[in-house]
Coordinates of C-alpha atoms and ligand atoms in Angstrom, one line a residue:
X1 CA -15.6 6.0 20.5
X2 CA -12.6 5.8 18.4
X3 CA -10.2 8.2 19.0
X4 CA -8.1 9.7 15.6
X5 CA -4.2 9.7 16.2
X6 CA -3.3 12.8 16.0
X7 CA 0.1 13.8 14.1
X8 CA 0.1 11.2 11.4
X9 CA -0.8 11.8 7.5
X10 CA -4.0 10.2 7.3
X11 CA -5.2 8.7 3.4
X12 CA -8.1 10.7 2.1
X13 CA -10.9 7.6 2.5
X14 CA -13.6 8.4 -0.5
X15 CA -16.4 6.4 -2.4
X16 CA -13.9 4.6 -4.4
X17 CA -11.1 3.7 -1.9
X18 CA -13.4 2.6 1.6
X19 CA -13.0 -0.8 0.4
X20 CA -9.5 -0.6 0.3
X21 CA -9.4 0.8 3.8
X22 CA -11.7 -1.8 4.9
X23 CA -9.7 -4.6 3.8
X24 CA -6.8 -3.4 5.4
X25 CA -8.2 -3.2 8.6
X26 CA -9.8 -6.9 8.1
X27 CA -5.9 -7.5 7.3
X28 CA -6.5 -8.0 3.5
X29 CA -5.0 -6.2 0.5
X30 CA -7.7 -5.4 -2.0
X31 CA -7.4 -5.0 -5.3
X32 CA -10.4 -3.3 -7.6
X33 CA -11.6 -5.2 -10.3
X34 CA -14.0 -4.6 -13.1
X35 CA -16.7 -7.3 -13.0
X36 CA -17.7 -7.0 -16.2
X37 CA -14.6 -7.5 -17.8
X38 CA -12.1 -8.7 -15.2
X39 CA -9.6 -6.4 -15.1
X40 CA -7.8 -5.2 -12.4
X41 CA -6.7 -1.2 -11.1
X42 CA -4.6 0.5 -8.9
X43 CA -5.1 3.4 -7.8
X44 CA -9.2 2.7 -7.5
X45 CA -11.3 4.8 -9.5
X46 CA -15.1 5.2 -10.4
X47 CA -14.8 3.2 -14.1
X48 CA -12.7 0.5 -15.8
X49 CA -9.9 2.0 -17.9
X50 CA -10.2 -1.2 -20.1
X51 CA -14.3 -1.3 -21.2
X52 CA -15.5 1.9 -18.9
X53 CA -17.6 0.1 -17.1
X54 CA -18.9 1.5 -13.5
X55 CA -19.2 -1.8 -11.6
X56 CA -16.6 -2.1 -9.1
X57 CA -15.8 -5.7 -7.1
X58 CA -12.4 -6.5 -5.4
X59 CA -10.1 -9.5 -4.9
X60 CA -8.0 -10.1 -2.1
X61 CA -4.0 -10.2 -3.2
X62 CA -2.2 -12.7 -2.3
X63 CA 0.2 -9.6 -0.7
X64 CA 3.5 -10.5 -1.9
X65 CA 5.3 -8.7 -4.6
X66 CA 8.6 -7.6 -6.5
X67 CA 10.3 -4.1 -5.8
X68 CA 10.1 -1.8 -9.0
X69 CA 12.0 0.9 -7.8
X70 CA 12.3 2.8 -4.2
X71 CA 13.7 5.9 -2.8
X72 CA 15.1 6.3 0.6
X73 CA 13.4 9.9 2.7
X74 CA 15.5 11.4 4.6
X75 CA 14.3 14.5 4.8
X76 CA 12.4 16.8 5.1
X77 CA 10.7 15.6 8.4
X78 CA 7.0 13.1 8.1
X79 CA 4.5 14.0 10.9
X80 CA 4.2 10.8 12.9
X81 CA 7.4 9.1 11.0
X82 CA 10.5 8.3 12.4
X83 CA 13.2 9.2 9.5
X84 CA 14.4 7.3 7.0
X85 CA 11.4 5.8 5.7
X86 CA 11.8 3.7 2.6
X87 CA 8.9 4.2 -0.4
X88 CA 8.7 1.5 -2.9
X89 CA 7.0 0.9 -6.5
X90 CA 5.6 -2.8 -5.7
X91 CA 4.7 -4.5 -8.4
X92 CA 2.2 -6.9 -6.9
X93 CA 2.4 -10.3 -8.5
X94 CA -1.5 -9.6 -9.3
X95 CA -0.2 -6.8 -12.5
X96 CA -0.9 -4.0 -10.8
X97 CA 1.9 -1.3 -9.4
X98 CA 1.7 0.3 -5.5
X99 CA 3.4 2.3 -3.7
X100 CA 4.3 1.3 0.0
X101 CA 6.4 1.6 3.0
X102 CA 9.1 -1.1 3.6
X103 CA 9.8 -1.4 6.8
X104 CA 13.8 -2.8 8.2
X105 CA 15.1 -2.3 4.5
X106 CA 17.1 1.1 5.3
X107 CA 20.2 0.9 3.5
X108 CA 22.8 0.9 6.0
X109 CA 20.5 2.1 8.3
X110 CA 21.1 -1.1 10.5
X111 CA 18.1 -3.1 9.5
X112 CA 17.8 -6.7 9.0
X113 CA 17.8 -6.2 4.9
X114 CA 18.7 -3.4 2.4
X115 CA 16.3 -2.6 0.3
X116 CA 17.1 -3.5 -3.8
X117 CA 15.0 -3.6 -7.0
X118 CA 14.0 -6.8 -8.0
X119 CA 13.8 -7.7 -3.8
X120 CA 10.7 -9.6 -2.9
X121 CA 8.0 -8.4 -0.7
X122 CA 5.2 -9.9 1.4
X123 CA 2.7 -7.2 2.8
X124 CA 1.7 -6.5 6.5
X125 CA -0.8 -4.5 8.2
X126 CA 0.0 -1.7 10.8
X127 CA -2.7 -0.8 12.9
X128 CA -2.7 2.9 13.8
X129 CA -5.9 3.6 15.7
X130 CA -9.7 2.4 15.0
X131 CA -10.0 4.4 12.0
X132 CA -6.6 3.2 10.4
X133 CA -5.0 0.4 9.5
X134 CA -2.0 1.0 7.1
X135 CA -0.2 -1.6 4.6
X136 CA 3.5 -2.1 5.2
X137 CA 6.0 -4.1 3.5
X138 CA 8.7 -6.5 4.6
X139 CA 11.1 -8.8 2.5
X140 CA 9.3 -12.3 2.2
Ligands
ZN1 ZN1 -13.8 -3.7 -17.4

C-alpha cells in the first residue's frame, strides 16, 4: 500500500492532467497535444484552443527550457517546504509556458547559482511518495 506524505500541497490529479502525473513518475515531462491538429497546451485541458478538438495525445519534452520570469517566497510559510523556494515562468523550448520550482537558484541564499531571466533550465523529477512524483528545475 502506498502511503500519502502527509504535510505537503499535493496537485489536484483529474481526467485531463493523470497523464501528466504519470509521466512524471515514469521520469518524463509530458506535454498535451492535439492530434488532430498538432498543437501543443499547457496547462492540460479537455479541447484544443487552436481547432476545439477533444482528442488528447502527449509528447515527451525534451525538459530543458529558458526562465521567463521568477519570484523568490519567502513567506508566508509552504507546508512540507523549506523557505525560500524559487517559482519560475519556464518557457519550455517546446512553446509552451510552466511554472516550476528551481531548486539551488536562491539569490544569495548560498546555492550553487542565482536564479536570472533568460537562465537555462533542464528539468528533474522529485519523488515524494508512491502517489507523487514532482518536476523540479535546475540550471542546465
Ligand atoms: Zn487542435
Amino acid at each position: 500500500m502506498s502511503a500519502a506524505t502527509p504535510g505537503i500541497i499535493r496537485p489536484m490529479v483529474g481526467r485531463d492532467s493523470a497523464f501528466f502525473w504519470e509521466g512524471t513518475a515514469a521520469g518524463e515531462l509530458r506535454i498535451q497535444c492535439c492530434p488532430a491538429c498538432g498543437a501543443l497546451r499547457f496547462p492540460p485541458g479537455p479541447s484544443c484552443p487552436r481547432c476545439h478538438a477533444f482528442d488528447q495525445s502527449h509528447v515527451v519534452a525534451a525538459g530543458t527550457g529558458t526562465v521567463f520570469s521568477y519570484v523568490v517566497h519567502r513567506h508566508p510559510p509552504v507546508p512540507g517546504k523549506e523557505l525560500p523556494i524559487v517559482l519560475a515562468l519556464i518557457d519550455l523550448d517546446e512553446g509552451v509556458r510552466m511554472v516550476g520550482e528551481v531548486v539551488d537558484a536562491v539569490p544569495d541564499g548560498g546555492g550553487p547559482e542565482d536564479i536570472e531571466i533568460g537562465m537555462r533550465l533542464r528539468v528533474d523529477f522529485r519523488r515524494v511518495d508512491d502517489e507523487l512524483t514532482l518536476p523540479i528545475w535546475r540550471k542546465a
